[in-house]
Amino acid sequence: KAGVTQTPRYLIKTRGQQVTLSCSPISGHRSVSWYQQTPGQGLQFLFEYFSETQRNKGNFPGRFSGRQFSNSRSEMNVSTLELGDSALYLCASSLLGTSGNEQFFGPGTRLTVL
Amino acid sequence: KQEVTQIPAALSVPEGENLVLNCSFTDSAIYNLQWFRQDPGKGLTSLLLIQSSQREQTSGRLNASLDKSSGRSTLYIAASQPGDSATYLCAVSGNTDKLIFGTGTRLQVFP
């Protein structure tokens, strides 16, 4: 069974630009969550999607948005990039969601904002 | 608000040692606790998942215990190897439907 895949693996953008990251969950998994990892803040929850609906959202500004498609693939978008958005963005998939279900993470997308 | 703490922040041991990593959380109302491993610049690899009703889980040389009432979990690594060098993260899930992560323990096992 293929694991969680994320594309692209690396991105370099400049301030003010926007970026779209993609995550394909494990086949059969319906929940996709996104996390941001930085050296200063550690791993922080961005949002979770289940069956194309956002079920939960973390404490991030509205510049961060996402969506999920009918095949459970998810995209995350960050608009008007800031230097502080430089981070490793990780997505996790699970069968039904965080509660009681094992989370499987992808390799991440390393975003650098110049 | 759930807070997760991991001690120690870093650990350096010679190969072959048995070691214990600690994770504590402030709110005992959790659904489960998961231990992950992260190699530098990489994603997270799930090691063990302990449901709130369980006391421990084992996988190979790894054993994780959970004491929900005291808000603690330990990850025991037997006969450590240089390949075990990584950052180990614990994370809890509760009624907020998201994982709350600790800050991690960076482990180095030297030959």
CSV table of C-alpha atoms in Angstrom, one decimal:
chain,number,residue,atom,x,y,z
A,1,LYS,CA,0.0,0.0,0.0
A,2,ALA,CA,1.5,3.3,-1.0
A,3,GLY,CA,2.1,5.8,1.8
A,4,VAL,CA,1.2,9.5,2.0
A,5,THR,CA,2.7,11.5,-0.8
A,6,GLN,CA,3.3,15.3,-0.9
A,7,THR,CA,4.2,17.4,-3.8
A,8,PRO,CA,6.3,19.4,-4.4
A,9,ARG,CA,9.0,18.4,-1.9
A,10,TYR,CA,10.7,21.7,-2.0
A,11,LEU,CA,9.6,25.2,-2.9
A,12,ILE,CA,11.3,28.6,-3.0
A,13,LYS,CA,9.0,31.6,-3.2
A,14,THR,CA,9.3,35.4,-2.5
A,15,ARG,CA,7.3,37.5,-0.2
A,16,GLY,CA,3.8,38.4,-1.5
A,17,GLN,CA,3.5,35.3,-3.7
A,18,GLN,CA,1.1,32.5,-3.2
A,19,VAL,CA,1.7,28.8,-3.1
A,20,THR,CA,-0.3,25.6,-3.4
A,21,LEU,CA,0.8,22.3,-1.7
A,22,SER,CA,-0.7,18.9,-2.5
A,23,CYS,CA,-1.2,15.8,-0.4
A,24,SER,CA,-2.4,12.4,-1.5
A,25,PRO,CA,-3.5,10.2,1.4
A,26,ILE,CA,-3.2,6.5,1.8
A,27,SER,CA,-5.8,4.7,-0.3
A,28,GLY,CA,-9.1,4.4,1.6
A,29,HIS,CA,-8.3,7.1,4.1
A,30,ARG,CA,-10.8,9.9,4.2
A,31,SER,CA,-9.2,12.3,6.7
A,32,VAL,CA,-6.3,14.6,5.8
A,33,SER,CA,-4.8,17.0,8.3
A,34,TRP,CA,-2.1,19.6,7.7
A,35,TYR,CA,0.6,20.7,10.1
A,36,GLN,CA,3.3,23.4,10.1
A,37,GLN,CA,6.7,22.6,11.6
A,38,THR,CA,9.2,25.4,12.5
A,39,PRO,CA,12.2,25.3,14.8
A,40,GLY,CA,10.6,27.9,17.1
A,41,GLN,CA,7.0,26.7,17.3
A,42,GLY,CA,7.4,23.0,16.7
A,43,LEU,CA,4.5,21.2,15.1
A,44,GLN,CA,1.2,23.2,14.9
A,45,PHE,CA,-2.1,22.1,13.5
A,46,LEU,CA,-3.5,24.0,10.5
A,47,PHE,CA,-6.7,22.2,9.5
A,48,GLU,CA,-8.4,18.8,9.0
A,49,TYR,CA,-10.6,17.7,6.1
A,50,PHE,CA,-12.9,14.8,6.0
A,51,SER,CA,-15.0,13.9,3.0
A,52,GLU,CA,-14.4,17.2,1.4
A,53,THR,CA,-15.5,19.2,4.5
A,54,GLN,CA,-13.2,21.2,6.8
A,55,ARG,CA,-13.9,19.7,10.3
A,56,ASN,CA,-11.3,21.6,12.3
A,57,LYS,CA,-9.1,24.6,12.0
A,58,GLY,CA,-6.1,25.7,14.0
A,59,ASN,CA,-5.0,29.2,14.9
A,60,PHE,CA,-3.6,30.5,11.6
A,61,PRO,CA,-4.6,33.6,9.6
A,62,GLY,CA,-7.0,33.4,6.8
A,63,ARG,CA,-4.1,33.5,4.3
A,64,PHE,CA,-3.9,29.7,5.0
A,65,SER,CA,-6.7,27.8,3.3
A,66,GLY,CA,-7.3,24.3,2.1
A,67,ARG,CA,-9.6,22.0,0.3
A,68,GLN,CA,-10.2,18.3,-0.2
A,69,PHE,CA,-11.4,16.6,-3.4
A,70,SER,CA,-13.7,13.7,-3.8
A,71,ASN,CA,-10.8,11.3,-4.1
A,72,SER,CA,-9.6,12.5,-0.7
A,73,ARG,CA,-6.6,14.3,-2.1
A,74,SER,CA,-6.1,17.6,-0.4
A,75,GLU,CA,-4.5,20.9,-1.3
A,76,MET,CA,-3.3,23.7,1.0
A,77,ASN,CA,-2.9,27.3,-0.2
A,78,VAL,CA,-1.0,30.1,1.4
A,79,SER,CA,-1.5,33.6,-0.1
A,80,THR,CA,0.6,36.7,0.3
A,81,LEU,CA,3.5,34.8,1.7
A,82,GLU,CA,5.5,36.2,4.6
A,83,LEU,CA,9.1,35.3,5.7
A,84,GLY,CA,7.6,33.6,8.7
A,85,ASP,CA,5.8,31.1,6.5
A,86,SER,CA,9.1,29.4,5.8
A,87,ALA,CA,8.5,25.9,7.3
A,88,LEU,CA,8.1,22.2,6.7
A,89,TYR,CA,4.5,21.5,5.9
A,90,LEU,CA,3.3,18.0,6.7
A,91,CYS,CA,0.1,16.3,5.9
A,92,ALA,CA,-1.3,13.3,7.7
A,93,SER,CA,-3.9,10.8,6.7
A,94,SER,CA,-6.1,8.5,8.7
A,95,LEU,CA,-9.1,6.4,8.2
A,96,LEU,CA,-11.7,8.5,10.0
A,97,GLY,CA,-9.8,11.3,11.8
A,98,THR,CA,-7.6,12.0,14.7
A,99,SER,CA,-9.7,10.6,17.5
A,100,GLY,CA,-8.7,7.0,18.0
A,101,ASN,CA,-7.1,6.6,14.6
A,102,GLU,CA,-3.5,6.2,13.8
A,103,GLN,CA,-2.1,9.1,11.8
A,104,PHE,CA,0.3,8.5,8.9
A,105,PHE,CA,2.5,11.4,7.8
A,106,GLY,CA,3.9,12.3,4.4
A,107,PRO,CA,7.5,13.4,3.8
A,108,GLY,CA,6.6,17.1,3.9
A,109,THR,CA,7.0,20.1,1.7
A,110,ARG,CA,9.9,22.4,2.6
A,111,LEU,CA,8.8,26.0,1.8
A,112,THR,CA,11.4,28.7,1.8
A,113,VAL,CA,10.1,32.3,1.5
A,114,LEU,CA,12.8,34.9,0.5
B,1,LYS,CA,-5.6,23.8,27.1
B,2,GLN,CA,-3.6,20.6,26.5
B,3,GLU,CA,0.2,20.9,26.8
B,4,VAL,CA,2.7,18.2,26.0
B,5,THR,CA,6.2,18.2,27.4
B,6,GLN,CA,9.1,15.9,26.6
B,7,ILE,CA,12.1,15.3,28.7
B,8,PRO,CA,15.0,15.2,28.1
B,9,ALA,CA,15.2,17.6,25.1
B,10,ALA,CA,18.4,15.8,24.0
B,11,LEU,CA,20.1,12.6,24.8
B,12,SER,CA,23.4,11.1,23.7
B,13,VAL,CA,24.2,7.5,24.6
B,14,PRO,CA,26.6,4.7,23.5
B,15,GLU,CA,25.3,1.9,21.4
B,16,GLY,CA,23.7,-1.0,23.3
B,17,GLU,CA,22.2,1.1,26.1
B,18,ASN,CA,18.6,0.7,27.1
B,19,LEU,CA,16.9,4.1,27.3
B,20,VAL,CA,13.7,5.8,28.3
B,21,LEU,CA,12.1,8.9,26.8
B,22,ASN,CA,9.4,10.7,28.7
B,23,CYS,CA,6.3,12.5,27.6
B,24,SER,CA,3.8,14.2,29.9
B,25,PHE,CA,0.5,15.9,29.2
B,26,THR,CA,-1.7,18.2,31.2
B,27,ASP,CA,-5.2,17.0,30.3
B,28,SER,CA,-5.9,13.4,30.9
B,29,ALA,CA,-9.0,13.4,28.7
B,30,ILE,CA,-7.2,11.9,25.7
B,31,TYR,CA,-8.3,9.4,23.0
B,32,ASN,CA,-4.9,8.1,22.3
B,33,LEU,CA,-1.2,8.9,22.3
B,34,GLN,CA,1.1,8.3,19.4
B,35,TRP,CA,4.9,8.2,19.3
B,36,PHE,CA,6.7,9.2,16.1
B,37,ARG,CA,10.3,9.3,14.9
B,38,GLN,CA,11.6,12.1,12.7
B,39,ASP,CA,14.9,12.0,10.8
B,40,PRO,CA,16.4,15.4,10.0
B,41,GLY,CA,14.4,17.2,7.3
B,42,LYS,CA,12.0,14.3,6.9
B,43,GLY,CA,8.4,13.5,7.7
B,44,LEU,CA,7.2,11.7,10.7
B,45,THR,CA,7.2,7.9,11.0
B,46,SER,CA,4.6,6.4,13.3
B,47,LEU,CA,6.2,4.1,15.9
B,48,LEU,CA,3.4,3.2,18.3
B,49,LEU,CA,-0.2,4.1,19.0
B,50,ILE,CA,-1.7,3.6,22.4
B,51,GLN,CA,-5.4,4.0,22.8
B,52,SER,CA,-6.6,5.6,26.1
B,53,SER,CA,-7.9,2.2,27.3
B,54,GLN,CA,-4.5,0.5,26.9
B,55,ARG,CA,-1.5,0.5,29.2
B,56,GLU,CA,1.2,-0.3,26.8
B,57,GLN,CA,2.2,-1.3,23.2
B,58,THR,CA,5.2,-3.1,21.9
B,59,SER,CA,6.9,-3.2,18.5
B,60,GLY,CA,10.3,-4.9,18.3
B,61,ARG,CA,12.8,-3.2,20.5
B,62,LEU,CA,10.3,-0.4,21.4
B,63,ASN,CA,7.8,-0.4,24.2
B,64,ALA,CA,5.5,2.5,25.0
B,65,SER,CA,3.5,2.8,28.2
B,66,LEU,CA,0.6,5.1,29.1
B,67,ASP,CA,-0.6,6.2,32.5
B,68,LYS,CA,-3.5,8.4,31.6
B,69,SER,CA,-4.4,9.4,35.2
B,70,SER,CA,-1.0,10.8,35.9
B,71,GLY,CA,-0.6,12.3,32.4
B,72,ARG,CA,2.5,10.3,31.4
B,73,SER,CA,3.9,8.1,28.7
B,74,THR,CA,7.3,6.5,28.3
B,75,LEU,CA,9.0,5.1,25.3
B,76,TYR,CA,11.5,2.4,26.1
B,77,ILE,CA,14.2,1.6,23.5
B,78,ALA,CA,16.1,-1.6,24.2
B,79,ALA,CA,19.6,-2.2,23.0
B,80,SER,CA,19.9,1.1,21.2
B,81,GLN,CA,21.7,1.3,17.8
B,82,PRO,CA,23.2,4.2,15.8
B,83,GLY,CA,20.3,3.8,13.4
B,84,ASP,CA,18.0,4.8,16.2
B,85,SER,CA,19.4,8.4,16.1
B,86,ALA,CA,16.5,10.7,15.4
B,87,THR,CA,14.1,13.1,17.1
B,88,TYR,CA,11.3,11.3,18.9
B,89,LEU,CA,7.9,13.1,19.2
B,90,CYS,CA,4.9,12.2,21.2
B,91,ALA,CA,1.5,13.5,20.4
B,92,VAL,CA,-1.9,13.2,22.0
B,93,SER,CA,-5.4,13.5,20.5
B,94,GLY,CA,-8.5,14.5,22.5
B,95,ASN,CA,-11.8,16.1,21.9
B,96,THR,CA,-10.2,18.9,19.9
B,97,ASP,CA,-9.8,16.4,17.0
B,98,LYS,CA,-6.2,17.3,16.3
B,99,LEU,CA,-2.8,16.1,17.4
B,100,ILE,CA,-1.0,18.1,20.1
B,101,PHE,CA,2.7,17.5,19.8
B,102,GLY,CA,5.5,17.7,22.4
B,103,THR,CA,8.7,19.5,21.5
B,104,GLY,CA,10.6,16.2,21.0
B,105,THR,CA,13.7,14.4,22.3
B,106,ARG,CA,16.7,14.5,20.0
B,107,LEU,CA,18.5,11.2,20.4
B,108,GLN,CA,22.0,10.4,19.3
B,109,VAL,CA,23.4,6.9,19.6
B,110,PHE,CA,27.1,6.7,19.0
B,111,PRO,CA,29.1,3.5,18.1
